[in-house]
Amino acid sequence: MTQSLRRSSTRWSTIVAMMAIVCTVAIAPVVAAPPVPKEVDPVPMVTIPAGEFLMGNSEGKGRADEWPQRSVYLDEFAIDQVEVTNERYLAFVATTGHRSPPNPYGTGPLLSVKGIEQLPVVQATWYDAKAYCSWAKKRLPTEAEWEKAARGTDGRLFPWGNEPAASKRANFDHEWEEEKTLHPVGSLPDGDSPYGVKDLSGNAREWVQDWYDPQYYQHAPDRNPQGPEIKGVVRSIRGGSWHSPVSDITATARGRGGFALQTHGTGFRCARGLEGQTQQK
């Protein structure tokens, strides 16, 4: 074979090989991207970055169960931007058959009351809150997660900073006035936390995951604390309510209640670990 013929044969072999590759790519099946799971509770969530923050109060400030102040490291997590509303909770009830909370606004079922859809649900027990968050494929936040979401990393007293509490920042220190008592969630942006999480002071107190122990901070781990191991009947509650004095709506104030407690001032929000690091107790 002459050199010219050899070059021609090589060119044709290259062309044939390239055509084969193109055809293979063209007929290759298209692999669809895995579907994105649909949120059954499509409320905005705020991502709180991993890192350290100051938890609790220095001795002599606040109450003794907030002592000592210490640096705590948390993995990244997400938390609902607002408290769970009546509308969202009643959707959960309709879907699952879970019991509806008592109606704090008068007679008849809660579903029959109009104009309260965006108010935070109250009269929810700890069990109710846990069930809702599980249904939403979330969980209750730990005390540490709740506090970091509320105060950020600069040790501030309130979610908005160290300025005094006022009605434009928080709904607190009021008497019950039926449907006018609670504010629609997210309606006081001046009270937002450094991360943009809303209503962490006042409006409705919020259940968290942890058992309550007044001495827990004295021996708690400084990395992803999950609350005391003791089992009892008292869970931690954070944030204060529409009725709370200013001392109870700080970012560090700790409340408590039996897990079957139902009050006009107690609701909740959900969280989600982003690395699978935290489990519900």
Short mmCIF file of C-alpha atoms in Angstrom, two decimals:
data_model
loop_
_atom_site.label_atom_id
_atom_site.label_comp_id
_atom_site.label_asym_id
_atom_site.label_seq_id
_atom_site.Cartn_x
_atom_site.Cartn_y
_atom_site.Cartn_z
CA MET A 1 0.00 0.00 0.00
CA THR A 2 1.33 3.42 -0.96
CA GLN A 3 1.94 6.11 1.68
CA SER A 4 -0.98 8.11 0.23
CA LEU A 5 -3.35 5.20 0.57
CA ARG A 6 -2.17 4.53 4.13
CA ARG A 7 -2.88 8.18 5.10
CA SER A 8 -6.35 7.97 3.47
CA SER A 9 -7.13 4.73 5.34
CA THR A 10 -6.07 6.28 8.64
CA ARG A 11 -8.29 9.32 8.09
CA TRP A 12 -11.29 7.11 7.30
CA SER A 13 -10.66 4.99 10.40
CA THR A 14 -10.59 8.13 12.55
CA ILE A 15 -13.83 9.45 11.00
CA VAL A 16 -15.60 6.11 11.50
CA ALA A 17 -14.50 5.99 15.15
CA MET A 18 -15.72 9.54 15.80
CA MET A 19 -19.10 8.76 14.17
CA ALA A 20 -19.45 5.70 16.39
CA ILE A 21 -18.82 7.81 19.50
CA VAL A 22 -21.36 10.44 18.40
CA CYS A 23 -23.99 7.79 17.75
CA THR A 24 -23.34 6.15 21.11
CA VAL A 25 -23.81 9.48 22.89
CA ALA A 26 -26.93 10.27 20.88
CA ILE A 27 -28.68 7.02 21.75
CA ALA A 28 -27.53 6.89 25.37
CA PRO A 29 -30.52 7.02 27.74
CA VAL A 30 -31.13 10.30 29.57
CA VAL A 31 -30.82 9.78 33.31
CA ALA A 32 -33.23 12.01 35.20
CA ALA A 33 -32.04 13.87 38.27
CA PRO A 34 -33.45 12.42 41.50
CA PRO A 35 -36.69 14.15 42.46
CA VAL A 36 -36.49 16.84 45.12
CA PRO A 37 -38.59 15.73 48.11
CA LYS A 38 -41.72 17.83 48.45
CA GLU A 39 -42.03 19.67 51.74
CA VAL A 40 -45.28 18.91 53.50
CA ASP A 41 -44.66 22.00 55.62
CA PRO A 42 -43.32 24.53 53.07
CA VAL A 43 -42.41 27.31 55.47
CA PRO A 44 -39.15 29.23 54.97
CA MET A 45 -36.29 27.87 57.05
CA VAL A 46 -33.19 29.82 58.03
CA THR A 47 -29.79 28.12 57.93
CA ILE A 48 -27.68 28.77 61.02
CA PRO A 49 -24.00 28.25 60.18
CA ALA A 50 -21.74 25.95 62.12
CA GLY A 51 -19.53 27.53 64.75
CA GLU A 52 -19.31 28.77 68.31
CA PHE A 53 -21.57 31.17 70.17
CA LEU A 54 -21.94 32.42 73.74
CA MET A 55 -24.68 30.52 75.58
CA GLY A 56 -26.13 31.50 78.93
CA ASN A 57 -25.29 34.43 81.21
CA SER A 58 -22.38 35.43 83.38
CA GLU A 59 -22.98 34.75 87.06
CA GLY A 60 -24.98 37.57 88.60
CA LYS A 61 -26.90 38.30 85.38
CA GLY A 62 -30.24 36.72 84.60
CA ARG A 63 -31.21 33.69 86.66
CA ALA A 64 -29.09 30.97 88.22
CA ASP A 65 -30.23 28.34 85.69
CA GLU A 66 -28.57 30.45 82.94
CA TRP A 67 -25.14 30.20 84.61
CA PRO A 68 -22.35 29.89 83.72
CA GLN A 69 -21.95 31.53 80.35
CA ARG A 70 -19.84 29.35 78.07
CA SER A 71 -18.76 29.00 74.46
CA VAL A 72 -20.73 26.28 72.67
CA TYR A 73 -20.03 24.84 69.22
CA LEU A 74 -23.00 23.78 67.06
CA ASP A 75 -23.03 22.04 63.71
CA GLU A 76 -24.97 23.72 60.92
CA PHE A 77 -28.75 23.42 61.20
CA ALA A 78 -31.92 25.03 59.88
CA ILE A 79 -34.83 26.43 61.86
CA ASP A 80 -38.31 27.61 60.86
CA GLN A 81 -38.29 31.35 60.28
CA VAL A 82 -41.60 31.73 62.11
CA GLU A 83 -43.63 29.88 64.72
CA VAL A 84 -46.07 27.20 63.55
CA THR A 85 -49.37 28.89 62.74
CA ASN A 86 -52.95 27.74 63.24
CA GLU A 87 -53.25 27.28 59.48
CA ARG A 88 -50.23 25.01 59.29
CA TYR A 89 -51.18 23.07 62.40
CA LEU A 90 -54.74 22.47 61.22
CA ALA A 91 -53.38 21.18 57.90
CA PHE A 92 -51.40 18.66 59.94
CA VAL A 93 -54.54 17.73 61.88
CA ALA A 94 -56.54 17.29 58.65
CA THR A 95 -53.81 15.13 57.09
CA THR A 96 -52.97 12.90 60.05
CA GLY A 97 -56.07 12.85 62.22
CA HIS A 98 -54.06 14.17 65.16
CA ARG A 99 -56.21 15.88 67.74
CA SER A 100 -56.89 19.57 67.32
CA PRO A 101 -55.74 21.84 70.15
CA PRO A 102 -58.40 23.45 72.34
CA ASN A 103 -59.87 26.69 71.07
CA PRO A 104 -58.58 29.53 73.28
CA TYR A 105 -60.82 32.10 71.61
CA GLY A 106 -64.24 30.86 72.63
CA THR A 107 -66.58 27.95 72.08
CA GLY A 108 -66.58 25.60 69.13
CA PRO A 109 -63.63 23.93 67.41
CA LEU A 110 -60.53 25.94 66.57
CA LEU A 111 -61.24 25.37 62.86
CA SER A 112 -64.43 27.40 63.14
CA VAL A 113 -62.65 30.61 64.20
CA LYS A 114 -61.94 32.99 61.32
CA GLY A 115 -59.05 35.43 61.05
CA ILE A 116 -56.59 33.47 63.20
CA GLU A 117 -54.88 31.52 60.42
CA GLN A 118 -51.54 33.36 60.72
CA LEU A 119 -51.48 33.53 64.51
CA PRO A 120 -49.14 31.05 66.19
CA VAL A 121 -50.85 27.88 67.33
CA VAL A 122 -51.00 27.62 71.13
CA GLN A 123 -52.41 25.06 73.56
CA ALA A 124 -50.04 22.52 72.00
CA THR A 125 -48.38 20.01 74.32
CA TRP A 126 -44.76 18.93 73.94
CA TYR A 127 -46.06 15.70 72.45
CA ASP A 128 -48.15 17.64 69.93
CA ALA A 129 -45.14 19.72 68.94
CA LYS A 130 -42.95 16.64 68.55
CA ALA A 131 -45.61 14.89 66.45
CA TYR A 132 -46.00 17.89 64.16
CA CYS A 133 -42.26 18.24 63.58
CA SER A 134 -41.93 14.51 62.88
CA TRP A 135 -44.76 14.72 60.33
CA ALA A 136 -42.94 17.63 58.67
CA LYS A 137 -39.72 15.52 58.58
CA LYS A 138 -38.13 17.92 61.04
CA ARG A 139 -37.66 17.94 64.81
CA LEU A 140 -37.78 20.32 67.74
CA PRO A 141 -34.65 22.47 68.15
CA THR A 142 -32.37 21.87 71.08
CA GLU A 143 -32.06 24.63 73.68
CA ALA A 144 -28.62 25.45 72.32
CA GLU A 145 -29.87 25.67 68.73
CA TRP A 146 -32.79 27.85 69.77
CA GLU A 147 -30.52 30.22 71.69
CA LYS A 148 -27.98 30.55 68.89
CA ALA A 149 -30.75 31.27 66.39
CA ALA A 150 -32.04 33.94 68.78
CA ARG A 151 -28.84 35.76 69.74
CA GLY A 152 -26.17 35.00 67.17
CA THR A 153 -22.53 34.99 68.22
CA ASP A 154 -22.09 38.34 69.98
CA GLY A 155 -23.74 37.47 73.31
CA ARG A 156 -26.61 39.93 72.89
CA LEU A 157 -29.43 40.11 75.42
CA PHE A 158 -32.37 40.06 72.99
CA PRO A 159 -32.68 38.83 69.41
CA TRP A 160 -32.52 42.42 68.11
CA GLY A 161 -29.55 43.42 70.27
CA ASN A 162 -29.17 45.07 73.68
CA GLU A 163 -31.72 47.84 73.22
CA PRO A 164 -34.69 47.75 75.62
CA ALA A 165 -37.72 45.65 74.76
CA ALA A 166 -40.57 47.61 73.16
CA SER A 167 -43.89 46.86 71.48
CA LYS A 168 -42.38 47.36 68.02
CA ARG A 169 -39.93 44.52 68.73
CA ALA A 170 -41.90 41.99 70.75
CA ASN A 171 -45.42 41.09 71.86
CA PHE A 172 -45.14 40.75 75.67
CA ASP A 173 -46.52 41.88 79.03
CA HIS A 174 -50.19 41.99 77.97
CA GLU A 175 -53.45 40.60 79.24
CA TRP A 176 -55.57 38.20 77.19
CA GLU A 177 -57.76 39.96 74.60
CA GLU A 178 -59.13 37.03 72.59
CA GLU A 179 -58.07 37.18 68.91
CA LYS A 180 -56.19 40.46 69.46
CA THR A 181 -53.73 38.94 71.93
CA LEU A 182 -51.32 37.10 69.66
CA HIS A 183 -49.74 38.80 66.66
CA PRO A 184 -49.55 37.26 63.18
CA VAL A 185 -46.20 35.52 62.83
CA GLY A 186 -43.43 37.67 61.37
CA SER A 187 -45.32 40.93 61.85
CA LEU A 188 -42.65 42.60 64.04
CA PRO A 189 -39.51 42.69 61.87
CA ASP A 190 -37.76 45.06 64.31
CA GLY A 191 -37.48 42.05 66.62
CA ASP A 192 -35.71 39.76 64.15
CA SER A 193 -32.60 37.88 65.27
CA PRO A 194 -29.20 38.41 63.59
CA TYR A 195 -30.06 35.56 61.21
CA GLY A 196 -33.51 36.88 60.36
CA VAL A 197 -35.45 34.43 62.55
CA LYS A 198 -38.67 36.04 63.75
CA ASP A 199 -40.68 36.20 66.98
CA LEU A 200 -38.09 34.58 69.22
CA SER A 201 -39.09 36.97 72.00
CA GLY A 202 -42.71 37.06 73.14
CA ASN A 203 -45.87 36.14 71.23
CA ALA A 204 -45.82 32.41 72.00
CA ARG A 205 -43.38 30.54 74.21
CA GLU A 206 -41.72 27.70 72.33
CA TRP A 207 -41.16 24.08 73.24
CA VAL A 208 -37.65 22.76 72.60
CA GLN A 209 -36.25 19.25 72.60
CA ASP A 210 -34.40 19.20 75.94
CA TRP A 211 -35.41 17.95 79.30
CA TYR A 212 -35.10 20.76 81.83
CA ASP A 213 -32.38 20.70 84.48
CA PRO A 214 -31.56 23.96 86.33
CA GLN A 215 -27.93 22.86 86.80
CA TYR A 216 -27.38 21.53 83.29
CA TYR A 217 -25.16 24.38 82.10
CA GLN A 218 -22.65 23.62 84.86
CA HIS A 219 -21.68 20.29 83.29
CA ALA A 220 -23.13 20.36 79.76
CA PRO A 221 -20.85 19.48 76.83
CA ASP A 222 -19.53 22.41 74.83
CA ARG A 223 -20.22 20.75 71.48
CA ASN A 224 -23.78 20.07 70.22
CA PRO A 225 -25.39 19.72 73.68
CA GLN A 226 -28.56 17.65 73.54
CA GLY A 227 -29.89 18.39 77.01
CA PRO A 228 -29.67 16.32 80.18
CA GLU A 229 -30.02 12.56 80.08
CA ILE A 230 -32.41 12.55 83.02
CA LYS A 231 -35.96 11.48 82.27
CA GLY A 232 -38.77 13.26 84.01
CA VAL A 233 -41.91 15.23 83.21
CA VAL A 234 -40.46 18.71 82.66
CA ARG A 235 -39.24 20.00 79.28
CA SER A 236 -37.57 23.31 78.49
CA ILE A 237 -39.52 26.20 76.98
CA ARG A 238 -37.89 29.30 75.48
CA GLY A 239 -38.75 32.81 74.34
CA GLY A 240 -41.56 34.00 76.59
CA SER A 241 -45.11 34.82 75.49
CA TRP A 242 -47.58 37.68 75.08
CA HIS A 243 -48.06 37.60 78.87
CA SER A 244 -44.40 37.34 79.93
CA PRO A 245 -42.49 40.10 81.73
CA VAL A 246 -39.38 41.43 80.03
CA SER A 247 -37.14 39.18 82.13
CA ASP A 248 -38.69 36.14 80.43
CA ILE A 249 -38.27 37.27 76.82
CA THR A 250 -34.49 37.59 76.77
CA ALA A 251 -32.51 35.27 74.51
CA THR A 252 -31.08 33.49 77.57
CA ALA A 253 -34.19 33.10 79.77
CA ARG A 254 -35.17 29.46 80.37
CA GLY A 255 -38.71 28.32 81.03
CA ARG A 256 -40.07 24.86 81.76
CA GLY A 257 -43.27 22.90 81.71
CA GLY A 258 -44.64 19.38 81.96
CA PHE A 259 -44.75 17.82 78.53
CA ALA A 260 -48.56 17.51 78.73
CA LEU A 261 -48.89 21.24 79.54
CA GLN A 262 -51.37 23.20 77.42
CA THR A 263 -51.55 26.97 77.81
CA HIS A 264 -52.75 30.00 75.84
CA GLY A 265 -49.12 31.09 75.53
CA THR A 266 -47.16 28.01 74.43
CA GLY A 267 -46.44 27.04 70.83
CA PHE A 268 -43.36 25.92 68.92
CA ARG A 269 -41.31 25.92 65.73
CA CYS A 270 -39.32 23.14 64.08
CA ALA A 271 -35.68 22.63 63.16
CA ARG A 272 -33.69 20.27 60.99
CA GLY A 273 -30.12 19.04 61.25
CA LEU A 274 -28.29 19.51 57.96
CA GLU A 275 -25.64 16.87 58.60
CA GLY A 276 -27.78 14.28 60.37
CA GLN A 277 -25.99 15.09 63.59
CA THR A 278 -28.84 15.65 66.03
CA GLN A 279 -31.54 13.19 66.98
CA GLN A 280 -34.80 13.80 68.79
CA LYS A 281 -34.84 12.52 72.36
#
